[in-house]
Short mmCIF file of C-alpha atoms and ligand atoms in Angstrom, two decimals:
data_model
loop_
_atom_site.label_atom_id
_atom_site.label_comp_id
_atom_site.label_asym_id
_atom_site.label_seq_id
_atom_site.Cartn_x
_atom_site.Cartn_y
_atom_site.Cartn_z
CA MET R 1 26.60 19.08 34.36
CA ALA R 2 23.60 19.66 36.76
CA GLN R 3 20.51 18.15 36.60
CA LYS R 4 17.99 21.02 35.98
CA HIS R 5 14.05 20.54 37.07
CA THR R 6 10.55 21.83 36.07
CA THR R 7 7.16 20.14 36.07
CA THR R 8 6.53 19.20 32.41
CA VAL R 9 9.17 18.93 29.61
CA VAL R 10 7.54 19.50 25.84
CA ILE R 11 10.25 18.01 23.41
CA GLY R 12 9.30 20.36 20.06
CA ALA R 13 9.33 23.65 19.20
CA GLY R 14 6.72 23.32 16.06
CA HIS R 15 3.48 24.71 16.36
CA SER R 16 2.25 21.77 18.55
CA GLY R 17 5.15 22.12 21.07
CA LEU R 18 4.26 26.10 21.19
CA ALA R 19 0.49 25.59 21.50
CA MET R 20 1.37 23.18 24.28
CA SER R 21 3.43 25.60 26.05
CA TYR R 22 0.92 28.06 25.71
CA ARG R 23 -1.98 25.92 27.67
CA LEU R 24 0.20 25.19 30.16
CA ARG R 25 0.99 28.81 30.74
CA GLU R 26 -2.81 29.27 30.75
CA ARG R 27 -2.87 27.05 33.52
CA GLY R 28 0.60 27.81 35.58
CA ILE R 29 2.48 24.75 35.10
CA ASP R 30 6.09 25.73 35.13
CA HIS R 31 7.54 24.21 31.58
CA VAL R 32 10.38 24.00 29.08
CA VAL R 33 10.03 23.63 25.21
CA LEU R 34 13.44 21.83 24.15
CA GLU R 35 14.11 22.04 20.62
CA ARG R 36 16.97 20.31 19.07
CA GLY R 37 17.35 23.25 16.13
CA GLN R 38 15.39 26.23 15.92
CA ILE R 39 11.89 27.19 16.66
CA ALA R 40 10.18 25.79 13.12
CA ASP R 41 13.02 23.41 12.31
CA SER R 42 10.97 21.25 10.33
CA TRP R 43 9.56 23.73 8.01
CA ARG R 44 13.23 25.31 7.71
CA HIS R 45 14.98 22.55 6.75
CA GLY R 46 12.61 19.50 6.00
CA ARG R 47 10.51 21.17 2.97
CA TRP R 48 10.87 21.64 -0.72
CA ASP R 49 11.41 25.34 -1.91
CA SER R 50 8.03 26.07 -3.90
CA LEU R 51 5.98 24.55 -0.92
CA ARG R 52 2.71 26.11 -0.13
CA LEU R 53 0.60 25.09 2.89
CA LEU R 54 -2.42 23.23 1.11
CA THR R 55 -4.84 24.39 4.05
CA PRO R 56 -5.83 27.77 3.76
CA ASN R 57 -4.46 30.38 5.83
CA TRP R 58 -7.38 30.85 7.79
CA GLN R 59 -6.87 27.69 9.21
CA ALA R 60 -3.40 28.41 10.43
CA GLU R 61 -5.00 29.85 13.92
CA LEU R 62 -3.22 28.43 16.87
CA PRO R 63 -4.63 29.32 20.38
CA GLY R 64 -4.60 32.83 21.43
CA ALA R 65 -3.90 33.58 17.81
CA ARG R 66 -6.07 33.89 15.36
CA TYR R 67 -5.23 34.60 11.36
CA SER R 68 -5.17 38.42 10.94
CA GLY R 69 -3.61 38.84 7.66
CA THR R 70 -4.90 40.09 4.56
CA ASP R 71 -5.47 36.90 2.82
CA PRO R 72 -7.45 34.21 4.93
CA ASP R 73 -8.12 32.46 1.40
CA GLY R 74 -4.63 32.11 0.73
CA TYR R 75 -1.80 29.53 1.38
CA LEU R 76 1.21 30.35 3.18
CA THR R 77 4.92 29.95 1.85
CA MET R 78 8.01 28.21 3.76
CA PRO R 79 9.15 31.44 4.89
CA GLU R 80 5.78 32.57 5.76
CA VAL R 81 4.71 29.84 7.64
CA VAL R 82 8.16 29.85 9.65
CA ASP R 83 7.35 33.57 10.47
CA HIS R 84 4.08 32.65 11.48
CA ILE R 85 5.37 29.98 13.66
CA VAL R 86 8.17 32.32 15.24
CA ASP R 87 5.34 35.04 15.74
CA TYR R 88 3.61 32.59 17.79
CA ALA R 89 6.77 31.54 19.85
CA ARG R 90 6.31 35.24 21.22
CA ILE R 91 2.65 35.30 21.60
CA ALA R 92 2.88 32.45 24.04
CA SER R 93 6.07 33.61 25.45
CA ALA R 94 7.42 29.98 25.14
CA PRO R 95 10.47 29.15 27.18
CA VAL R 96 12.18 27.37 23.96
CA VAL R 97 15.85 26.04 24.42
CA SER R 98 16.84 25.72 21.25
CA SER R 99 19.75 23.49 20.02
CA THR R 100 19.11 21.12 22.45
CA ALA R 101 18.29 17.67 21.08
CA VAL R 102 16.77 14.91 23.34
CA GLU R 103 18.49 11.97 23.11
CA ARG R 104 16.72 9.32 25.76
CA VAL R 105 13.75 10.11 28.33
CA SER R 106 13.21 7.39 30.89
CA ALA R 107 10.78 6.95 33.79
CA ILE R 108 12.58 7.78 37.17
CA ASP R 109 11.20 8.20 40.62
CA GLY R 110 7.48 8.55 39.46
CA GLY R 111 8.75 11.19 36.68
CA TYR R 112 11.25 11.57 34.09
CA ARG R 113 14.65 11.58 33.22
CA VAL R 114 15.02 13.73 30.12
CA GLN R 115 18.72 13.48 28.48
CA THR R 116 19.84 16.01 26.02
CA ASP R 117 23.03 16.61 24.41
CA ALA R 118 23.24 19.91 26.57
CA GLY R 119 22.47 18.82 29.84
CA GLU R 120 19.15 16.59 31.17
CA TRP R 121 16.21 17.83 32.89
CA HIS R 122 14.01 16.12 35.48
CA ALA R 123 10.05 16.85 35.17
CA LYS R 124 7.13 14.88 36.03
CA THR R 125 5.53 15.28 32.67
CA VAL R 126 6.74 14.90 29.20
CA VAL R 127 4.79 15.86 25.80
CA ALA R 128 6.55 14.63 23.11
CA ALA R 129 5.74 17.10 19.97
CA THR R 130 8.51 16.25 17.63
CA GLY R 131 6.22 15.81 14.57
CA ALA R 132 4.89 13.43 12.63
CA CYS R 133 6.71 13.86 9.57
CA THR R 134 10.52 13.50 10.93
CA LEU R 135 11.58 10.65 8.79
CA PRO R 136 10.96 9.08 5.21
CA ASN R 137 8.83 5.94 4.82
CA ILE R 138 10.86 4.32 2.41
CA PRO R 139 9.85 0.46 1.18
CA ALA R 140 12.00 -2.54 1.76
CA LEU R 141 11.82 -2.87 -2.13
CA ALA R 142 14.17 0.20 -2.18
CA ASP R 143 17.05 -1.95 -1.97
CA GLY R 144 16.78 -3.09 -5.66
CA VAL R 145 17.70 -0.13 -6.85
CA PRO R 146 20.55 0.18 -9.23
CA ALA R 147 23.27 1.87 -7.66
CA GLY R 148 23.51 4.27 -10.17
CA VAL R 149 19.73 5.76 -9.63
CA ARG R 150 20.09 8.71 -6.73
CA GLN R 151 17.25 8.34 -4.14
CA LEU R 152 15.67 11.10 -2.46
CA SER R 153 12.64 11.65 -0.05
CA PRO R 154 10.47 14.89 -0.08
CA LEU R 155 12.45 15.70 3.14
CA ASP R 156 15.53 16.05 0.98
CA TYR R 157 14.10 17.36 -2.39
CA ARG R 158 14.37 20.98 -2.55
CA SER R 159 14.15 21.95 -6.71
CA PRO R 160 14.32 20.22 -9.84
CA ALA R 161 17.92 22.45 -10.04
CA MET R 162 19.33 19.89 -7.80
CA LEU R 163 18.45 16.78 -9.84
CA ASP R 164 21.13 15.02 -12.02
CA ASP R 165 20.29 14.93 -15.59
CA GLY R 166 17.71 12.35 -16.93
CA GLY R 167 14.21 11.17 -15.91
CA VAL R 168 12.62 10.92 -12.81
CA LEU R 169 10.29 8.72 -11.22
CA VAL R 170 7.94 9.40 -8.42
CA VAL R 171 6.79 6.89 -6.39
CA GLY R 172 3.42 7.64 -4.40
CA ALA R 173 0.84 10.00 -5.80
CA SER R 174 -0.61 11.80 -2.16
CA ALA R 175 0.51 15.85 -1.85
CA SER R 176 3.83 15.10 -2.16
CA GLY R 177 3.90 12.90 -4.74
CA VAL R 178 1.64 14.80 -7.06
CA GLN R 179 3.27 18.12 -6.45
CA LEU R 180 6.91 17.15 -6.58
CA ALA R 181 5.86 15.12 -10.15
CA GLU R 182 4.13 18.31 -11.52
CA GLU R 183 6.95 20.66 -10.70
CA ILE R 184 9.79 18.28 -12.06
CA ALA R 185 7.67 17.71 -14.81
CA LEU R 186 6.90 21.61 -15.85
CA SER R 187 10.91 21.90 -15.40
CA GLY R 188 11.35 19.87 -18.55
CA ARG R 189 12.05 16.34 -17.27
CA ARG R 190 10.61 13.36 -18.01
CA VAL R 191 8.37 11.79 -15.06
CA VAL R 192 6.40 8.80 -14.39
CA ILE R 193 4.55 8.46 -11.26
CA SER R 194 3.68 5.18 -9.43
CA THR R 195 0.40 5.46 -7.76
CA GLY R 196 -1.31 2.91 -5.38
CA GLU R 197 -4.17 3.70 -3.14
CA HIS R 198 -4.74 7.73 -3.30
CA VAL R 199 -7.12 10.31 -2.54
CA ARG R 200 -8.70 12.82 -4.49
CA MET R 201 -10.46 16.07 -3.93
CA PRO R 202 -11.36 19.08 -5.81
CA ARG R 203 -9.61 22.51 -4.68
CA THR R 204 -12.60 24.27 -4.51
CA TYR R 205 -16.14 23.00 -4.39
CA ARG R 206 -19.36 25.30 -5.03
CA GLY R 207 -17.43 28.44 -4.90
CA HIS R 208 -15.82 27.30 -1.42
CA ASP R 209 -12.21 25.71 -0.74
CA ILE R 210 -12.09 22.00 0.17
CA PHE R 211 -11.20 22.84 3.62
CA TRP R 212 -14.20 25.33 4.28
CA TRP R 213 -16.28 22.41 3.28
CA MET R 214 -14.51 19.89 5.68
CA HIS R 215 -14.45 22.35 8.49
CA HIS R 216 -17.80 23.51 8.32
CA ALA R 217 -19.74 20.10 7.48
CA GLY R 218 -18.05 18.72 10.28
CA VAL R 219 -15.54 16.07 8.63
CA LEU R 220 -12.77 17.26 10.87
CA ASP R 221 -14.09 17.20 13.82
CA GLU R 222 -14.89 13.39 13.54
CA ARG R 223 -13.07 12.01 16.67
CA TYR R 224 -10.75 9.23 16.94
CA ASP R 225 -12.62 7.33 18.84
CA GLU R 226 -15.44 7.62 16.35
CA VAL R 227 -13.62 6.40 13.25
CA ASP R 228 -13.99 2.47 12.51
CA ASP R 229 -10.45 1.66 11.83
CA ILE R 230 -8.28 3.90 13.72
CA VAL R 231 -4.79 2.20 12.27
CA ARG R 232 -6.05 2.72 8.80
CA ALA R 233 -7.59 6.28 8.95
CA ARG R 234 -4.02 7.52 10.50
CA HIS R 235 -2.49 6.14 7.41
CA VAL R 236 -4.91 7.04 5.10
CA PRO R 237 -2.75 9.27 2.16
CA SER R 238 -2.84 13.13 2.10
CA PRO R 239 -4.88 14.18 -0.52
CA GLN R 240 -3.75 15.50 -3.83
CA LEU R 241 -4.13 18.97 -3.42
CA ILE R 242 -1.72 21.73 -3.89
CA GLY R 243 -2.05 25.46 -2.07
CA SER R 244 -1.59 27.91 -5.23
CA PRO R 245 -2.23 31.38 -5.56
CA GLU R 246 -4.53 30.81 -8.68
CA ARG R 247 -5.85 27.50 -6.59
CA ARG R 248 -5.32 25.49 -9.51
CA GLU R 249 -6.45 21.65 -9.61
CA LEU R 250 -3.77 18.97 -9.18
CA HIS R 251 -4.70 15.37 -9.84
CA LEU R 252 -3.60 12.38 -12.19
CA GLY R 253 -5.41 14.21 -14.78
CA THR R 254 -3.54 17.45 -15.05
CA LEU R 255 -0.24 15.85 -14.56
CA GLN R 256 -0.90 13.96 -17.54
CA ASP R 257 -1.59 17.27 -19.22
CA HIS R 258 1.75 17.92 -18.35
CA GLY R 259 3.33 14.92 -20.21
CA VAL R 260 3.95 12.92 -16.40
CA GLU R 261 3.34 9.05 -17.20
CA VAL R 262 0.95 7.66 -14.90
CA VAL R 263 1.78 3.51 -13.37
CA GLY R 264 0.01 1.44 -11.08
CA ARG R 265 1.70 0.86 -7.62
CA LEU R 266 5.26 -0.06 -7.55
CA GLY R 267 5.66 -3.99 -6.72
CA MET R 268 8.86 -4.90 -6.71
CA ILE R 269 12.20 -3.88 -8.31
CA ARG R 270 14.04 -6.91 -9.81
CA ASP R 271 17.35 -6.39 -11.71
CA GLY R 272 17.25 -3.11 -12.08
CA VAL R 273 13.70 -3.37 -13.49
CA ALA R 274 10.67 -1.87 -11.61
CA LEU R 275 7.74 -3.73 -12.07
CA PHE R 276 4.25 -2.01 -11.70
CA SER R 277 0.55 -3.27 -10.81
CA GLY R 278 -1.68 -3.45 -13.41
CA GLY R 279 -4.72 -2.11 -10.91
CA LEU R 280 -4.34 1.74 -12.32
CA ALA R 281 -7.65 1.91 -13.53
CA ASN R 282 -8.94 0.32 -10.38
CA VAL R 283 -7.18 2.79 -7.82
CA THR R 284 -8.04 5.82 -9.75
CA ARG R 285 -12.01 4.66 -9.93
CA LEU R 286 -11.91 3.90 -6.02
CA ALA R 287 -10.41 7.65 -5.91
CA ASP R 288 -13.14 9.06 -7.70
CA LEU R 289 -15.98 7.24 -6.46
CA LYS R 290 -14.53 8.34 -2.58
CA GLN R 291 -14.43 11.64 -3.90
CA GLU R 292 -18.02 11.45 -5.14
CA ARG R 293 -19.11 10.47 -1.88
CA LEU R 294 -17.52 13.04 0.12
CA LEU R 295 -19.11 15.61 -2.46
CA ASP R 296 -22.30 14.20 -1.84
CA ARG R 297 -21.96 14.63 1.97
CA PHE R 298 -20.76 17.99 1.46
CA ASP R 299 -24.17 18.94 -0.75
CA GLU R 300 -26.58 16.90 1.84
CA TRP R 301 -24.97 19.25 4.60
CA ALA R 302 -25.29 22.41 2.18
CA LEU R 303 -29.19 21.17 2.07
CA GLN R 304 -29.80 20.85 5.62
CA SER R 305 -27.85 23.58 6.77
CA GLY R 306 -29.34 25.91 4.38
CA ARG R 307 -25.77 26.66 3.14
CA ALA R 308 -26.00 25.86 -0.45
CA ASP R 309 -25.11 29.67 -1.31
CA GLY R 310 -26.87 28.89 -4.99
CA ILE R 311 -23.95 27.49 -6.20
CA PRO R 312 -24.90 24.05 -7.88
CA PRO R 313 -22.92 21.12 -7.47
CA HIS R 314 -20.04 21.04 -9.99
CA ARG R 315 -18.77 17.76 -10.08
CA PRO R 316 -15.19 16.68 -11.10
CA GLU R 317 -14.51 14.62 -14.20
CA PRO R 318 -13.60 10.93 -13.75
CA VAL R 319 -9.75 10.69 -14.23
CA THR R 320 -8.64 8.85 -17.25
CA VAL R 321 -5.83 6.86 -17.19
CA PRO R 322 -4.28 4.28 -19.97
CA ALA R 323 -5.97 1.12 -20.03
CA GLN R 324 -3.01 -0.76 -20.33
CA PRO R 325 -0.36 1.09 -18.22
CA ARG R 326 3.06 0.28 -18.61
CA LEU R 327 3.96 -2.19 -16.06
CA LYS R 328 7.80 -2.56 -16.38
CA LEU R 329 10.45 -0.05 -16.38
CA ASP R 330 14.22 -0.59 -17.12
CA LEU R 331 15.74 2.08 -14.67
CA VAL R 332 19.05 2.68 -16.00
CA ALA R 333 18.20 1.80 -19.58
CA GLU R 334 15.37 3.99 -19.82
CA GLY R 335 17.39 6.95 -18.24
CA ILE R 336 15.96 7.18 -14.96
CA SER R 337 18.64 8.96 -12.53
CA THR R 338 16.34 9.78 -9.92
CA ILE R 339 13.95 8.20 -7.74
CA ILE R 340 11.52 10.29 -4.94
CA TRP R 341 9.99 8.12 -2.62
CA ALA R 342 6.86 9.91 -1.91
CA THR R 343 5.38 7.08 -0.22
CA GLY R 344 4.71 9.17 3.33
CA PHE R 345 6.45 9.82 6.52
CA THR R 346 6.72 8.55 9.82
CA ALA R 347 7.43 10.12 13.57
CA ASP R 348 10.73 9.06 15.37
CA TYR R 349 10.45 8.31 18.71
CA SER R 350 13.65 6.17 18.81
CA TRP R 351 14.92 8.33 21.77
CA LEU R 352 11.76 7.23 23.69
CA ASP R 353 12.70 4.48 26.42
CA VAL R 354 9.47 3.92 27.87
CA PRO R 355 7.66 0.75 27.29
CA VAL R 356 4.53 2.71 24.95
CA VAL R 357 6.44 2.36 21.65
CA ASP R 358 5.14 -0.90 19.56
CA ARG R 359 7.41 -2.96 17.26
CA LYS R 360 6.96 -0.70 14.61
CA GLY R 361 8.31 2.34 16.50
CA ARG R 362 4.92 3.75 17.06
CA VAL R 363 3.79 5.55 20.46
CA VAL R 364 0.46 3.47 21.81
CA HIS R 365 -1.44 5.86 22.97
CA ASP R 366 -5.69 6.78 23.51
CA GLY R 367 -6.14 10.03 22.15
CA GLY R 368 -2.37 11.70 22.92
CA VAL R 369 -2.56 9.56 26.28
CA THR R 370 -0.09 7.05 26.96
CA GLU R 371 -0.49 3.97 29.34
CA ALA R 372 2.65 5.74 31.36
CA LYS R 373 1.68 8.28 33.29
CA GLY R 374 2.32 11.97 32.48
CA LEU R 375 3.50 10.79 29.47
CA TYR R 376 1.81 12.18 26.03
CA VAL R 377 2.38 12.66 22.41
CA LEU R 378 0.73 15.70 20.69
CA GLY R 379 1.26 16.68 16.82
CA THR R 380 0.24 13.31 15.22
CA SER R 381 -2.12 12.48 12.51
CA LEU R 382 -5.88 11.86 13.63
CA LEU R 383 -4.73 12.01 16.94
CA ARG R 384 -7.84 13.27 18.50
CA ARG R 385 -9.86 13.73 16.03
CA ARG R 386 -9.41 14.46 11.91
CA ARG R 387 -8.09 18.43 12.11
CA SER R 388 -5.06 16.55 14.54
CA THR R 389 -3.66 16.15 11.11
CA TYR R 390 -3.12 19.70 10.31
CA ILE R 391 -1.94 22.59 11.96
CA ASN R 392 -5.41 23.90 13.14
CA GLY R 393 -6.02 20.42 15.32
CA ALA R 394 -3.38 21.56 17.77
CA ALA R 395 -5.33 24.35 19.34
CA GLN R 396 -8.22 22.07 20.87
CA ASP R 397 -5.86 18.85 21.53
CA SER R 398 -3.28 21.01 23.19
CA ASP R 399 -6.12 21.81 25.64
CA ASP R 400 -7.27 18.58 25.88
CA LEU R 401 -4.41 17.15 26.85
CA ALA R 402 -3.17 19.89 29.48
CA ALA R 403 -6.13 19.49 30.80
CA HIS R 404 -5.27 15.77 31.48
CA LEU R 405 -1.71 16.57 32.12
CA ASP R 406 -2.92 19.13 35.02
CA ALA R 407 -5.80 16.79 36.62
CA THR R 408 -2.83 13.79 36.48
CA LEU R 409 -0.49 16.43 38.52
CA ALA R 410 -2.98 17.10 41.05
CA GLY R 411 -3.34 13.50 41.55
CA ASP R 412 -6.84 13.36 40.03
CA SER R 413 -7.42 9.62 39.58
CA ARG R 414 -10.26 9.86 37.05
CA ALA R 415 -7.59 11.54 34.70
CA ALA R 416 -6.13 8.47 34.46
CA ARG R 417 -8.89 6.61 33.79
CA VAL R 418 -10.94 9.09 31.33
CA PRO R 419 -9.07 9.25 27.93
CA ALA R 420 -9.06 13.15 27.85
C1 FAD O 501 5.74 18.22 3.10
C2 FAD O 501 4.77 18.41 4.26
C3 FAD O 501 3.21 19.41 3.83
C4 FAD O 501 2.47 19.63 4.91
N1 FAD O 501 1.54 20.34 4.42
C5 FAD O 501 0.58 20.61 5.75
C6 FAD O 501 -0.21 22.05 5.23
O1 FAD O 501 -0.51 22.02 4.17
N2 FAD O 501 -1.04 22.04 6.31
C7 FAD O 501 -0.96 21.28 7.79
O2 FAD O 501 -1.80 22.01 8.12
N3 FAD O 501 0.08 20.72 7.69
C8 FAD O 501 0.51 20.51 6.97
N4 FAD O 501 1.67 19.58 7.20
C9 FAD O 501 1.78 18.63 8.33
C10 FAD O 501 2.64 19.41 9.22
O3 FAD O 501 3.75 19.53 8.83
C11 FAD O 501 2.92 18.88 10.71
O4 FAD O 501 1.53 19.04 10.66
C12 FAD O 501 3.33 19.57 11.43
O5 FAD O 501 4.79 20.15 11.12
C13 FAD O 501 3.58 18.79 12.82
O6 FAD O 501 3.91 19.93 13.73
P1 FAD O 501 4.40 19.28 14.91
O7 FAD O 501 4.63 20.98 15.56
O8 FAD O 501 3.58 18.44 15.07
O9 FAD O 501 5.70 18.90 14.54
P2 FAD O 501 7.05 19.93 13.55
O10 FAD O 501 6.56 20.81 12.99
O11 FAD O 501 7.43 18.49 13.01
O12 FAD O 501 7.92 20.40 15.00
C14 FAD O 501 8.78 19.08 15.64
C15 FAD O 501 9.88 19.95 16.23
O13 FAD O 501 10.35 18.74 17.34
C16 FAD O 501 11.74 18.94 17.01
N5 FAD O 501 12.50 17.61 17.12
C17 FAD O 501 12.17 16.38 16.93
N6 FAD O 501 13.13 15.37 17.44
C18 FAD O 501 13.70 16.22 18.65
C19 FAD O 501 14.37 15.79 19.28
N7 FAD O 501 14.94 14.29 19.82
N8 FAD O 501 15.20 16.42 20.65
C20 FAD O 501 14.35 17.84 20.47
N9 FAD O 501 13.74 18.59 19.62
C21 FAD O 501 13.30 17.34 18.41
C22 FAD O 501 11.94 19.03 15.45
O14 FAD O 501 13.77 20.14 15.00
C23 FAD O 501 10.90 20.28 15.17
O15 FAD O 501 11.17 21.45 15.15
C24 FAD O 501 2.92 18.88 6.26
C25 FAD O 501 3.47 18.48 6.32
C26 FAD O 501 4.72 18.01 5.34
C27 FAD O 501 6.06 17.00 5.49
#
């Protein structure tokens, strides 16, 4: 098969790759977007049926496409997210080549050779927009799970109907873990949720969605190079939130109201027995404390900016957990048929054969700019600012990286020195 040439290969037709395509088109840079499945593939195949975004609709805007629907404060369902991204591909006139999986990217002749399962491309620059949540992050202790217990991640879970009879242990209490624990408990099953450090936030505060506050008070604009410990910040669990029409709260307290048993962090599985930390009350108190600090910050901002809107602060009650939580669960004897590893996600750069990947498989980059000239990553947690973690972050990030890429192509040596 003949090798094809272009200036930039963008890998991945999620919203990040498409936003980059929009920016490249703005700058007149010839490019192609290679997608192993279809546009918005992660949202079609890697999410559960009932999921809605936890970010409000007004935050789903992308470069050149403001939210124009009738429900800016609602939360998109998965089919709506897919439609939104497919519509955006049209708006961006993105040159997407579907059903083309990139198998290897290597440096060649001052550019990159991009090998796919449908031929080869040669490009001066490459943007990896292959997603931050491609693989489940399953801890090594999963090796101790007895053979009869089924193991799932949020990427393969669809609905309670797919579960075998019996109880469910959900490991992890970030957004995915608490949402799945709630849904499965409401289907009538016994659910135990194991939680280590977690992030609690109210859905609404003083009459506004929590994302309204984070947006206006400048939290989402904090830059990656202003954060104290960027590695830690990039791995902070997602907040305990759910997008629902009634804007309901979801945290360890509401889960217990639905009969979910809350236990501490899973430390080990030995002889079929899951062993949990006794520090449940501490991690819960810490989450409440951090929530208070965040809300203090919002109150301060409201006072300074005159945006208090007359609604007084109403602080959420601290969560109460058992003082002496269960420390052991004999999985088979206690009828646990399924474990869901809601222990986070990771990106997959196994196809990247350029020395910018560390021993944990993560791309080393400075706000998306790698050490390899002309190679960029986009769409990962806190890439350039806190909002990079969310759909809305792609607007500014793609602009910054497209500017750097453009300068690199023009041979501007300043582009290589200055982080974009
Ligand atoms: C359960 C869950 C809930 C979330 N909820 C929200 C939310 O409420 N709000 C929010 O803003 N964000 C949310 N996110 C985060 C959001 O999904 C990610 O930020 C987003 O998917 C990243 O978009 P992306 O375009 O960077 O990557 P993706 O949407 O993952 O797109 C990457 C694309 O690259 C393709 N690809 C991957 N590897 C290759 C390859 N080798 N060759 C060719 N193509 C490839 C994939 O098929 C995919 O289409 C959620 C994530 C998860 C997992």
